[in-house]
Every structure is written in structure tokens, then in C-alpha cells.
PDB file of C-alpha atoms and ligand atoms in Angstrom:
ATOM      1  CA  UNK A1135      57.205 -45.442   2.221  1.00 66.00           C
ATOM      2  CA  UNK A1136      53.673 -46.313   1.077  1.00 68.00           C
ATOM      3  CA  UNK A1137      52.182 -48.962   3.133  1.00 79.00           C
ATOM      4  CA  UNK A1138      49.955 -51.639   1.628  1.00 88.00           C
ATOM      5  CA  UNK A1139      46.760 -53.073   3.164  1.00 96.00           C
ATOM      6  CA  UNK A1140      46.713 -53.980   6.767  1.00 97.00           C
ATOM      7  CA  UNK A1141      47.126 -57.677   7.050  1.00 97.00           C
ATOM      8  CA  UNK A1142      47.088 -58.430  10.692  1.00 96.00           C
ATOM      9  CA  UNK A1143      46.895 -56.587  13.941  1.00 97.00           C
ATOM     10  CA  UNK A1144      48.337 -58.335  17.063  1.00 94.00           C
ATOM     11  CA  UNK A1145      48.777 -57.286  20.684  1.00 93.00           C
ATOM     12  CA  UNK A1146      51.960 -55.195  20.124  1.00 96.00           C
ATOM     13  CA  UNK A1147      52.326 -54.918  16.397  1.00 98.00           C
ATOM     14  CA  UNK A1148      50.533 -54.377  13.156  1.00 98.00           C
ATOM     15  CA  UNK A1149      51.544 -55.892   9.811  1.00 98.00           C
ATOM     16  CA  UNK A1150      50.926 -54.247   6.511  1.00 98.00           C
ATOM     17  CA  UNK A1151      51.579 -55.398   2.998  1.00 97.00           C
ATOM     18  CA  UNK A1152      55.097 -54.282   1.925  1.00 97.00           C
ATOM     19  CA  UNK A1153      56.137 -52.340  -1.211  1.00 96.00           C
ATOM     20  CA  UNK A1154      57.310 -55.501  -3.048  1.00 95.00           C
ATOM     21  CA  UNK A1155      55.906 -59.056  -3.117  1.00 95.00           C
ATOM     22  CA  UNK A1156      57.276 -61.082  -0.251  1.00 96.00           C
ATOM     23  CA  UNK A1157      57.764 -58.107   2.019  1.00 97.00           C
ATOM     24  CA  UNK A1158      55.789 -56.719   5.000  1.00 98.00           C
ATOM     25  CA  UNK A1159      55.922 -53.550   6.975  1.00 98.00           C
ATOM     26  CA  UNK A1160      55.962 -54.198  10.714  1.00 98.00           C
ATOM     27  CA  UNK A1161      54.590 -51.348  12.864  1.00 98.00           C
ATOM     28  CA  UNK A1162      55.340 -51.340  16.608  1.00 98.00           C
ATOM     29  CA  UNK A1163      52.431 -50.144  18.782  1.00 98.00           C
ATOM     30  CA  UNK A1164      52.615 -48.758  22.421  1.00 97.00           C
ATOM     31  CA  UNK A1165      50.142 -51.340  23.653  1.00 97.00           C
ATOM     32  CA  UNK A1166      51.349 -53.537  26.424  1.00 96.00           C
ATOM     33  CA  UNK A1167      49.619 -56.710  27.458  1.00 95.00           C
ATOM     34  CA  UNK A1168      50.424 -59.584  29.876  1.00 94.00           C
ATOM     35  CA  UNK A1169      48.799 -62.686  31.282  1.00 91.00           C
ATOM     36  CA  UNK A1170      47.250 -63.491  27.895  1.00 86.00           C
ATOM     37  CA  UNK A1171      45.952 -59.898  27.543  1.00 88.00           C
ATOM     38  CA  UNK A1172      44.174 -59.892  30.944  1.00 92.00           C
ATOM     39  CA  UNK A1173      46.461 -56.920  31.895  1.00 96.00           C
ATOM     40  CA  UNK A1174      46.578 -54.138  29.319  1.00 96.00           C
ATOM     41  CA  UNK A1175      47.888 -50.564  29.137  1.00 96.00           C
ATOM     42  CA  UNK A1176      49.329 -48.124  26.634  1.00 96.00           C
ATOM     43  CA  UNK A1177      52.978 -47.254  27.421  1.00 96.00           C
ATOM     44  CA  UNK A1178      54.002 -44.215  25.491  1.00 96.00           C
ATOM     45  CA  UNK A1179      57.192 -44.693  23.590  1.00 96.00           C
ATOM     46  CA  UNK A1180      57.355 -48.460  24.002  1.00 97.00           C
ATOM     47  CA  UNK A1181      56.818 -49.126  20.284  1.00 98.00           C
ATOM     48  CA  UNK A1182      59.699 -46.798  19.280  1.00 98.00           C
ATOM     49  CA  UNK A1183      61.997 -48.465  21.628  1.00 98.00           C
ATOM     50  CA  UNK A1184      61.017 -51.997  20.636  1.00 98.00           C
ATOM     51  CA  UNK A1185      61.356 -51.066  16.914  1.00 98.00           C
ATOM     52  CA  UNK A1186      64.875 -49.798  17.613  1.00 98.00           C
ATOM     53  CA  UNK A1187      65.986 -52.667  19.795  1.00 98.00           C
ATOM     54  CA  UNK A1188      64.527 -55.337  17.549  1.00 98.00           C
ATOM     55  CA  UNK A1189      66.343 -53.717  14.587  1.00 98.00           C
ATOM     56  CA  UNK A1190      69.532 -53.740  16.569  1.00 98.00           C
ATOM     57  CA  UNK A1191      69.385 -57.379  17.459  1.00 98.00           C
ATOM     58  CA  UNK A1192      68.099 -58.608  14.053  1.00 98.00           C
ATOM     59  CA  UNK A1193      70.805 -56.652  12.256  1.00 98.00           C
ATOM     60  CA  UNK A1194      73.383 -58.132  14.527  1.00 98.00           C
ATOM     61  CA  UNK A1195      72.109 -61.681  14.022  1.00 98.00           C
ATOM     62  CA  UNK A1196      72.076 -61.068  10.193  1.00 98.00           C
ATOM     63  CA  UNK A1197      75.655 -59.896  10.411  1.00 98.00           C
ATOM     64  CA  UNK A1198      76.884 -62.978  12.221  1.00 98.00           C
ATOM     65  CA  UNK A1199      75.051 -65.259   9.851  1.00 98.00           C
ATOM     66  CA  UNK A1200      71.860 -66.096  11.740  1.00 98.00           C
ATOM     67  CA  UNK A1201      69.136 -65.485   9.127  1.00 98.00           C
ATOM     68  CA  UNK A1202      66.308 -63.168  10.215  1.00 98.00           C
ATOM     69  CA  UNK A1203      63.352 -61.535   8.473  1.00 98.00           C
ATOM     70  CA  UNK A1204      64.692 -58.058   9.000  1.00 98.00           C
ATOM     71  CA  UNK A1205      65.385 -55.966   5.905  1.00 98.00           C
ATOM     72  CA  UNK A1206      65.764 -52.354   7.054  1.00 98.00           C
ATOM     73  CA  UNK A1207      64.393 -49.731   9.332  1.00 97.00           C
ATOM     74  CA  UNK A1208      61.905 -47.334   7.797  1.00 97.00           C
ATOM     75  CA  UNK A1209      61.070 -44.862  10.564  1.00 97.00           C
ATOM     76  CA  UNK A1210      60.713 -44.652  14.299  1.00 97.00           C
ATOM     77  CA  UNK A1211      57.944 -47.305  14.486  1.00 98.00           C
ATOM     78  CA  UNK A1212      58.209 -49.258  11.330  1.00 98.00           C
ATOM     79  CA  UNK A1213      60.537 -51.775   9.695  1.00 98.00           C
ATOM     80  CA  UNK A1214      60.563 -53.602   6.370  1.00 98.00           C
ATOM     81  CA  UNK A1215      60.701 -57.356   6.806  1.00 98.00           C
ATOM     82  CA  UNK A1216      60.707 -60.415   4.637  1.00 98.00           C
ATOM     83  CA  UNK A1217      57.387 -62.209   4.702  1.00 98.00           C
ATOM     84  CA  UNK A1218      57.687 -65.703   6.178  1.00 98.00           C
ATOM     85  CA  UNK A1219      55.298 -68.474   6.956  1.00 97.00           C
ATOM     86  CA  UNK A1220      55.303 -68.388  10.770  1.00 98.00           C
ATOM     87  CA  UNK A1221      55.586 -71.895  12.425  1.00 98.00           C
ATOM     88  CA  UNK A1222      52.786 -71.731  15.078  1.00 98.00           C
ATOM     89  CA  UNK A1223      55.183 -72.191  17.966  1.00 98.00           C
ATOM     90  CA  UNK A1224      56.776 -69.874  20.452  1.00 98.00           C
ATOM     91  CA  UNK A1225      60.346 -71.082  20.915  1.00 98.00           C
ATOM     92  CA  UNK A1226      61.565 -70.211  24.444  1.00 98.00           C
ATOM     93  CA  UNK A1227      65.165 -70.402  25.464  1.00 99.00           C
ATOM     94  CA  UNK A1228      66.006 -70.316  29.161  1.00 98.00           C
ATOM     95  CA  UNK A1229      69.347 -69.796  30.892  1.00 98.00           C
ATOM     96  CA  UNK A1230      68.066 -68.970  34.371  1.00 98.00           C
ATOM     97  CA  UNK A1231      64.855 -70.207  36.115  1.00 98.00           C
ATOM     98  CA  UNK A1232      62.001 -67.714  35.839  1.00 98.00           C
ATOM     99  CA  UNK A1233      58.290 -67.369  34.964  1.00 97.00           C
ATOM    100  CA  UNK A1234      56.342 -70.425  34.174  1.00 97.00           C
ATOM    101  CA  UNK A1235      59.389 -72.756  34.426  1.00 98.00           C
ATOM    102  CA  UNK A1236      60.162 -71.627  38.032  1.00 98.00           C
ATOM    103  CA  UNK A1237      56.418 -72.053  38.912  1.00 97.00           C
ATOM    104  CA  UNK A1238      55.993 -75.405  37.064  1.00 97.00           C
ATOM    105  CA  UNK A1239      59.015 -77.025  38.634  1.00 97.00           C
ATOM    106  CA  UNK A1240      59.194 -75.229  41.989  1.00 98.00           C
ATOM    107  CA  UNK A1241      62.510 -73.638  41.187  1.00 98.00           C
ATOM    108  CA  UNK A1242      63.669 -70.516  42.863  1.00 98.00           C
ATOM    109  CA  UNK A1243      63.704 -67.596  40.360  1.00 97.00           C
ATOM    110  CA  UNK A1244      67.173 -66.588  39.298  1.00 98.00           C
ATOM    111  CA  UNK A1245      68.791 -70.100  39.652  1.00 97.00           C
ATOM    112  CA  UNK A1246      71.199 -70.805  36.859  1.00 98.00           C
ATOM    113  CA  UNK A1247      70.055 -73.752  34.712  1.00 98.00           C
ATOM    114  CA  UNK A1248      72.643 -76.503  34.080  1.00 98.00           C
ATOM    115  CA  UNK A1249      72.411 -75.742  30.385  1.00 98.00           C
ATOM    116  CA  UNK A1250      70.153 -73.690  28.103  1.00 98.00           C
ATOM    117  CA  UNK A1251      66.670 -75.310  27.932  1.00 98.00           C
ATOM    118  CA  UNK A1252      64.407 -74.918  24.907  1.00 98.00           C
ATOM    119  CA  UNK A1253      60.734 -75.136  25.195  1.00 98.00           C
ATOM    120  CA  UNK A1254      57.932 -74.973  22.669  1.00 98.00           C
ATOM    121  CA  UNK A1255      54.600 -73.426  23.195  1.00 98.00           C
ATOM    122  CA  UNK A1256      51.716 -73.800  20.751  1.00 98.00           C
ATOM    123  CA  UNK A1257      50.711 -70.366  19.490  1.00 97.00           C
ATOM    124  CA  UNK A1258      46.994 -70.053  20.426  1.00 96.00           C
ATOM    125  CA  UNK A1259      45.718 -67.264  22.616  1.00 92.00           C
ATOM    126  CA  UNK A1260      42.425 -68.961  23.282  1.00 94.00           C
ATOM    127  CA  UNK A1261      44.313 -71.882  24.876  1.00 96.00           C
ATOM    128  CA  UNK A1262      46.916 -69.625  26.616  1.00 93.00           C
ATOM    129  CA  UNK A1263      49.879 -70.721  24.430  1.00 96.00           C
ATOM    130  CA  UNK A1264      50.230 -74.118  26.057  1.00 97.00           C
ATOM    131  CA  UNK A1265      53.526 -75.844  26.505  1.00 98.00           C
ATOM    132  CA  UNK A1266      53.836 -78.748  23.991  1.00 98.00           C
ATOM    133  CA  UNK A1267      56.283 -81.647  23.550  1.00 98.00           C
ATOM    134  CA  UNK A1268      58.018 -82.518  20.258  1.00 97.00           C
ATOM    135  CA  UNK A1269      55.675 -85.417  19.970  1.00 98.00           C
ATOM    136  CA  UNK A1270      52.736 -83.118  19.668  1.00 98.00           C
ATOM    137  CA  UNK A1271      54.556 -80.877  17.167  1.00 98.00           C
ATOM    138  CA  UNK A1272      55.282 -83.769  14.865  1.00 98.00           C
ATOM    139  CA  UNK A1273      52.033 -85.601  15.348  1.00 98.00           C
ATOM    140  CA  UNK A1274      49.920 -82.518  14.529  1.00 98.00           C
ATOM    141  CA  UNK A1275      52.134 -81.511  11.677  1.00 97.00           C
ATOM    142  CA  UNK A1276      53.100 -78.013  13.026  1.00 97.00           C
ATOM    143  CA  UNK A1277      56.762 -78.736  12.047  1.00 97.00           C
ATOM    144  CA  UNK A1278      58.812 -81.731  10.869  1.00 97.00           C
ATOM    145  CA  UNK A1279      61.563 -83.416  12.777  1.00 97.00           C
ATOM    146  CA  UNK A1280      64.076 -81.681  10.467  1.00 97.00           C
ATOM    147  CA  UNK A1281      62.465 -78.305  11.171  1.00 97.00           C
ATOM    148  CA  UNK A1282      62.658 -78.953  14.855  1.00 98.00           C
ATOM    149  CA  UNK A1283      66.446 -79.746  14.689  1.00 98.00           C
ATOM    150  CA  UNK A1284      66.888 -76.575  12.667  1.00 98.00           C
ATOM    151  CA  UNK A1285      64.772 -74.520  15.124  1.00 98.00           C
ATOM    152  CA  UNK A1286      66.744 -75.763  18.155  1.00 98.00           C
ATOM    153  CA  UNK A1287      70.047 -74.911  16.322  1.00 98.00           C
ATOM    154  CA  UNK A1288      68.756 -71.423  15.361  1.00 98.00           C
ATOM    155  CA  UNK A1289      67.435 -70.741  18.905  1.00 98.00           C
ATOM    156  CA  UNK A1290      70.804 -71.725  20.483  1.00 98.00           C
ATOM    157  CA  UNK A1291      72.721 -69.357  18.079  1.00 98.00           C
ATOM    158  CA  UNK A1292      70.271 -66.605  18.943  1.00 98.00           C
ATOM    159  CA  UNK A1293      70.875 -67.337  22.636  1.00 98.00           C
ATOM    160  CA  UNK A1294      74.712 -67.164  22.251  1.00 98.00           C
ATOM    161  CA  UNK A1295      74.479 -63.935  20.329  1.00 98.00           C
ATOM    162  CA  UNK A1296      71.979 -62.237  22.566  1.00 98.00           C
ATOM    163  CA  UNK A1297      73.638 -63.391  25.818  1.00 98.00           C
ATOM    164  CA  UNK A1298      77.038 -62.214  24.593  1.00 98.00           C
ATOM    165  CA  UNK A1299      75.871 -58.882  23.420  1.00 98.00           C
ATOM    166  CA  UNK A1300      73.869 -58.244  26.595  1.00 98.00           C
ATOM    167  CA  UNK A1301      76.715 -59.469  28.822  1.00 98.00           C
ATOM    168  CA  UNK A1302      78.900 -56.738  27.265  1.00 98.00           C
ATOM    169  CA  UNK A1303      76.427 -54.167  28.672  1.00 98.00           C
ATOM    170  CA  UNK A1304      76.043 -55.773  32.105  1.00 98.00           C
ATOM    171  CA  UNK A1305      72.694 -57.483  31.376  1.00 98.00           C
ATOM    172  CA  UNK A1306      71.917 -61.162  31.948  1.00 98.00           C
ATOM    173  CA  UNK A1307      69.482 -62.848  29.489  1.00 98.00           C
ATOM    174  CA  UNK A1308      67.465 -65.091  31.711  1.00 98.00           C
ATOM    175  CA  UNK A1309      65.150 -66.206  29.028  1.00 98.00           C
ATOM    176  CA  UNK A1310      63.579 -65.140  25.836  1.00 98.00           C
ATOM    177  CA  UNK A1311      61.098 -66.086  23.115  1.00 98.00           C
ATOM    178  CA  UNK A1312      61.506 -66.075  19.422  1.00 98.00           C
ATOM    179  CA  UNK A1313      59.200 -67.012  16.501  1.00 98.00           C
ATOM    180  CA  UNK A1314      60.574 -68.799  13.491  1.00 98.00           C
ATOM    181  CA  UNK A1315      59.208 -68.690   9.888  1.00 98.00           C
ATOM    182  CA  UNK A1316      59.763 -70.536   6.596  1.00 98.00           C
ATOM    183  CA  UNK A1317      60.925 -68.782   3.487  1.00 98.00           C
ATOM    184  CA  UNK A1318      61.655 -70.174  -0.023  1.00 96.00           C
ATOM    185  CA  UNK A1319      64.563 -69.177  -2.112  1.00 90.00           C
ATOM    186  CA  UNK A1320      63.615 -70.816  -5.486  1.00 88.00           C
ATOM    187  CA  UNK A1321      62.912 -74.432  -4.379  1.00 91.00           C
ATOM    188  CA  UNK A1322      65.021 -74.380  -1.297  1.00 93.00           C
ATOM    189  CA  UNK A1323      63.234 -73.885   2.002  1.00 94.00           C
ATOM    190  CA  UNK A1324      64.932 -72.529   5.111  1.00 96.00           C
ATOM    191  CA  UNK A1325      63.995 -71.230   8.489  1.00 98.00           C
ATOM    192  CA  UNK A1326      64.598 -67.586   9.604  1.00 98.00           C
ATOM    193  CA  UNK A1327      64.063 -65.730  12.868  1.00 98.00           C
ATOM    194  CA  UNK A1328      60.932 -63.582  12.510  1.00 98.00           C
ATOM    195  CA  UNK A1329      58.599 -61.385  14.668  1.00 98.00           C
ATOM    196  CA  UNK A1330      60.697 -59.362  17.081  1.00 98.00           C
ATOM    197  CA  UNK A1331      63.364 -59.576  19.679  1.00 98.00           C
ATOM    198  CA  UNK A1332      62.810 -56.914  22.320  1.00 98.00           C
ATOM    199  CA  UNK A1333      62.441 -56.546  26.185  1.00 98.00           C
ATOM    200  CA  UNK A1334      58.772 -57.557  25.548  1.00 97.00           C
ATOM    201  CA  UNK A1335      59.930 -61.066  24.844  1.00 97.00           C
ATOM    202  CA  UNK A1336      62.949 -61.475  26.969  1.00 98.00           C
ATOM    203  CA  UNK A1337      63.789 -61.456  30.623  1.00 98.00           C
ATOM    204  CA  UNK A1338      66.717 -59.091  31.176  1.00 98.00           C
ATOM    205  CA  UNK A1339      68.341 -58.680  34.577  1.00 98.00           C
ATOM    206  CA  UNK A1340      71.090 -56.222  35.492  1.00 98.00           C
ATOM    207  CA  UNK A1341      74.025 -58.507  36.306  1.00 98.00           C
ATOM    208  CA  UNK A1342      75.128 -56.534  39.364  1.00 98.00           C
ATOM    209  CA  UNK A1343      71.850 -55.447  41.003  1.00 98.00           C
ATOM    210  CA  UNK A1344      69.333 -58.112  39.570  1.00 97.00           C
ATOM    211  CA  UNK A1345      67.119 -55.156  38.503  1.00 98.00           C
ATOM    212  CA  UNK A1346      64.539 -56.186  35.969  1.00 98.00           C
ATOM    213  CA  UNK A1347      64.810 -54.408  32.596  1.00 98.00           C
ATOM    214  CA  UNK A1348      62.044 -56.153  30.666  1.00 96.00           C
ATOM    215  CA  UNK A1349      58.268 -56.698  30.513  1.00 96.00           C
ATOM    216  CA  UNK A1350      58.200 -58.147  34.040  1.00 95.00           C
ATOM    217  CA  UNK A1351      58.298 -54.421  35.116  1.00 96.00           C
ATOM    218  CA  UNK A1352      54.740 -54.192  33.608  1.00 94.00           C
ATOM    219  CA  UNK A1353      53.622 -57.671  34.603  1.00 95.00           C
ATOM    220  CA  UNK A1354      54.569 -57.149  38.194  1.00 95.00           C
ATOM    221  CA  UNK A1355      54.080 -53.357  38.587  1.00 95.00           C
ATOM    222  CA  UNK A1356      57.723 -52.775  39.321  1.00 96.00           C
ATOM    223  CA  UNK A1357      57.966 -49.171  38.009  1.00 95.00           C
ATOM    224  CA  UNK A1358      58.269 -47.429  34.656  1.00 95.00           C
ATOM    225  CA  UNK A1359      58.477 -49.800  31.713  1.00 96.00           C
ATOM    226  CA  UNK A1360      59.741 -47.079  29.335  1.00 96.00           C
ATOM    227  CA  UNK A1361      62.524 -46.243  31.828  1.00 97.00           C
ATOM    228  CA  UNK A1362      63.627 -49.908  31.922  1.00 97.00           C
ATOM    229  CA  UNK A1363      63.538 -50.241  28.039  1.00 98.00           C
ATOM    230  CA  UNK A1364      65.265 -46.849  27.626  1.00 97.00           C
ATOM    231  CA  UNK A1365      68.010 -48.086  29.940  1.00 97.00           C
ATOM    232  CA  UNK A1366      68.572 -51.206  27.724  1.00 98.00           C
ATOM    233  CA  UNK A1367      68.665 -49.041  24.546  1.00 98.00           C
ATOM    234  CA  UNK A1368      70.980 -46.500  26.339  1.00 98.00           C
ATOM    235  CA  UNK A1369      73.465 -49.215  27.425  1.00 98.00           C
ATOM    236  CA  UNK A1370      73.508 -50.548  23.851  1.00 98.00           C
ATOM    237  CA  UNK A1371      74.040 -47.074  22.488  1.00 97.00           C
ATOM    238  CA  UNK A1372      70.841 -47.249  20.354  1.00 96.00           C
ATOM    239  CA  UNK A1373      68.617 -44.848  22.148  1.00 90.00           C
ATOM    240  CA  UNK A1374      66.178 -43.347  19.511  1.00 80.00           C
ATOM    241  CA  UNK A1375      66.997 -39.700  19.215  1.00 74.00           C
ATOM    242  CA  UNK A1376      63.441 -38.375  19.788  1.00 59.00           C
ATOM    243  CA  UNK A1377      62.284 -41.073  22.106  1.00 53.00           C
ATOM    244  CA  UNK A1378      60.420 -39.815  25.238  1.00 54.00           C
ATOM    245  CA  UNK A1379      62.844 -38.225  27.774  1.00 56.00           C
ATOM    246  CA  UNK A1380      62.383 -40.109  30.921  1.00 54.00           C
ATOM    247  CA  UNK A1381      64.640 -37.945  33.159  1.00 57.00           C
ATOM    248  CA  UNK A1382      63.254 -36.073  36.158  1.00 59.00           C
ATOM    249  CA  UNK A1383      61.097 -33.129  35.218  1.00 59.00           C
ATOM    250  CA  UNK A1384      62.900 -29.749  35.355  1.00 60.00           C
ATOM    251  CA  UNK A1385      61.300 -26.511  36.436  1.00 65.00           C
ATOM    252  CA  UNK A1386      60.809 -24.060  33.603  1.00 62.00           C
ATOM    253  CA  UNK A1387      61.015 -20.477  34.866  1.00 54.00           C
TER     254      UNK A1387
HETATM  255  P1  TYD B1486      57.402 -67.888  30.418  1.00 95.23           P
HETATM  256  O1  TYD B1486      58.167 -67.814  31.708  1.00 95.23           O
HETATM  257  O2  TYD B1486      57.057 -69.221  29.829  1.00 95.23           O
HETATM  258  O3  TYD B1486      55.981 -67.176  30.515  1.00 95.23           O
HETATM  259  P2  TYD B1486      55.582 -65.861  31.132  1.00 95.23           P
HETATM  260  O4  TYD B1486      56.161 -64.764  30.352  1.00 95.23           O
HETATM  261  O5  TYD B1486      54.048 -65.881  31.044  1.00 95.23           O
HETATM  262  O6  TYD B1486      56.035 -65.821  32.622  1.00 95.23           O
HETATM  263  O7  TYD B1486      58.128 -67.048  29.353  1.00 95.23           O
HETATM  264  C1  TYD B1486      59.469 -67.275  29.022  1.00 95.23           C
HETATM  265  C2  TYD B1486      59.985 -66.074  28.134  1.00 95.23           C
HETATM  266  O8  TYD B1486      59.360 -66.055  26.917  1.00 95.23           O
HETATM  267  C3  TYD B1486      59.737 -64.704  28.778  1.00 95.23           C
HETATM  268  O9  TYD B1486      60.864 -63.880  28.580  1.00 95.23           O
HETATM  269  C4  TYD B1486      58.590 -64.232  28.044  1.00 95.23           C
HETATM  270  C5  TYD B1486      58.626 -64.921  26.690  1.00 95.23           C
HETATM  271  N1  TYD B1486      57.320 -65.206  26.094  1.00 95.23           N
HETATM  272  C6  TYD B1486      56.740 -64.270  25.303  1.00 95.23           C
HETATM  273  O10 TYD B1486      57.234 -63.226  24.924  1.00 95.23           O
HETATM  274  N2  TYD B1486      55.502 -64.692  24.733  1.00 95.23           N
HETATM  275  C7  TYD B1486      54.898 -65.793  25.028  1.00 95.23           C
HETATM  276  O11 TYD B1486      53.722 -66.043  24.444  1.00 95.23           O
HETATM  277  C8  TYD B1486      55.497 -66.785  25.888  1.00 95.23           C
HETATM  278  C9  TYD B1486      54.881 -68.012  26.284  1.00 95.23           C
HETATM  279  C10 TYD B1486      56.751 -66.397  26.403  1.00 95.23           C
END
């Protein structure tokens, strides 16, 4: 499909103008970054895996009535999505203590939380995506109280779906981040899940062994990121057919 002009290049994806007004093409790169881009690398095949996994989660969400921006897959690295006005907040849902929550409150990583906890971070790389309260969000006009209520409802539905799907393949969703955008259908505005849902933006732990199957493998140098993401895709039965083969090398005689 002919891509339009490049509109935006982020850390892991590039956005192009789509073929019709109100659509975008989302291209998944192999670049990996952590700690606000202080740690960087190119992980061959990551973009292909994340494209496939995000397609899988977004398609499932659409199918159970949770609206997302996903329209259809185009190829190994690209998907057609609906253009949305992104609310400048990272919406984090946590089921188990990890990452910055564990650090901030002195909790042991892996402790089950009494209920899912939702946090908002203001999307600004130069500030390091600071945690903000609803008060800040309303006062600075990033979203209305109604938007916030809708965002919490949407985030909890995504959590139930993701946690259920991943439980089915022996993986615990410790936490994840989504981005939410506004779209207009005639005069009616509604919120949809946008951006991506992939192991780049989730913490995924094997239920039996606790093995990490997400970007912490990269953040903490725990081994091969492609192997971890491939394992998630393999368990879900969505391994891309010509993704990099990560098995042991075999001798060619
Ligand atoms: P968190 O523990 O707050 O931060 P960090 O990833 O720096 O330890 O992250 C909670 C979850 O949200 C985790 O799965 C990573 C994801 N996340 C992102 O993908 N991007 C972000 O900008 C933020 C703040 C979190």
C-alpha cells in the first residue's frame, strides 16, 4: 500500500499518512530504548514481533467491544490505524508491584496488589514522563473529568482482557501502559485505545517460573529480547512466519 508523508518518528515506531483521510500507517522499528532513551540498541526482528502482537491484542479488544485504533495489518511491519488525537498521558495499569511503583513505595517486586491500580504519567520525554494526579490533568486541561472516568473504564477493560488472554498461555500481566486517543464520529466524541500493546509496554512474567518475557529483559540485560518476545508470540500461536529463527544454530555440512 502506498504510504503518505512521514508524520512522526518516535523511539519504536514511525507514523505515515494513511491512504484515506483519518487513517495512518504505523511502522514498527527494531529500535529498543529504555530509561528515557539513555539505553539504546537495535534488536533485529523486534518490530515484526511487536507489529504482530499488537495486531493480535487490538483485534481481540475490538472483537470484545473495546474500541481501538487498529483497522488491519498491512505487512510484517506495518498496520493501518485510525487517526486519533492522542491524550498526552501514559495510562498505566498495575496488578503486581514492579518498576517505579515498587521503587517509589518500597514494595517488593512481584507482590500482588490489593486491586488493579491505575496511574497517569504526563507524556513529555524532556521531563521523563512524570507521574501526575487527576488534579493536574484537570487543572492543565489535558483531559476532562468525563474523559478520566472513561479512560479508567477503558484501561480496566483492557486489563481484564489482556490478563485473561495471557493467563490462558501461562503468563502473568504484572503491569502495562496504554495510550488513549479521541476520535469523532460525526459530532460524537469517544475515546479509543491507540498506539500499541506489546511486550515493549507490558511486564509479562511466566506464571510458573517468574521468567520475564518483556522489555525488562533489555532494561536489565537478562538475555535475548527477541527470544522472550518470540516465546510470547509462540504461546499465543501468532508467531510471524518469517520472523528470525531464534533456535540454536545447526551445523551445515
Ligand atoms: P513503570 O514501572 O512506571 O516504569 P519503568 O518501565 O520505567 O520501570 O512502568 C509501568 C509499565 O508501563 C511497564 O510495563 C512499562 C510501561 N511504560 C511504558 O511502556 N512507557 C512509559 O513511558 C511508562 C512510564 C511506562
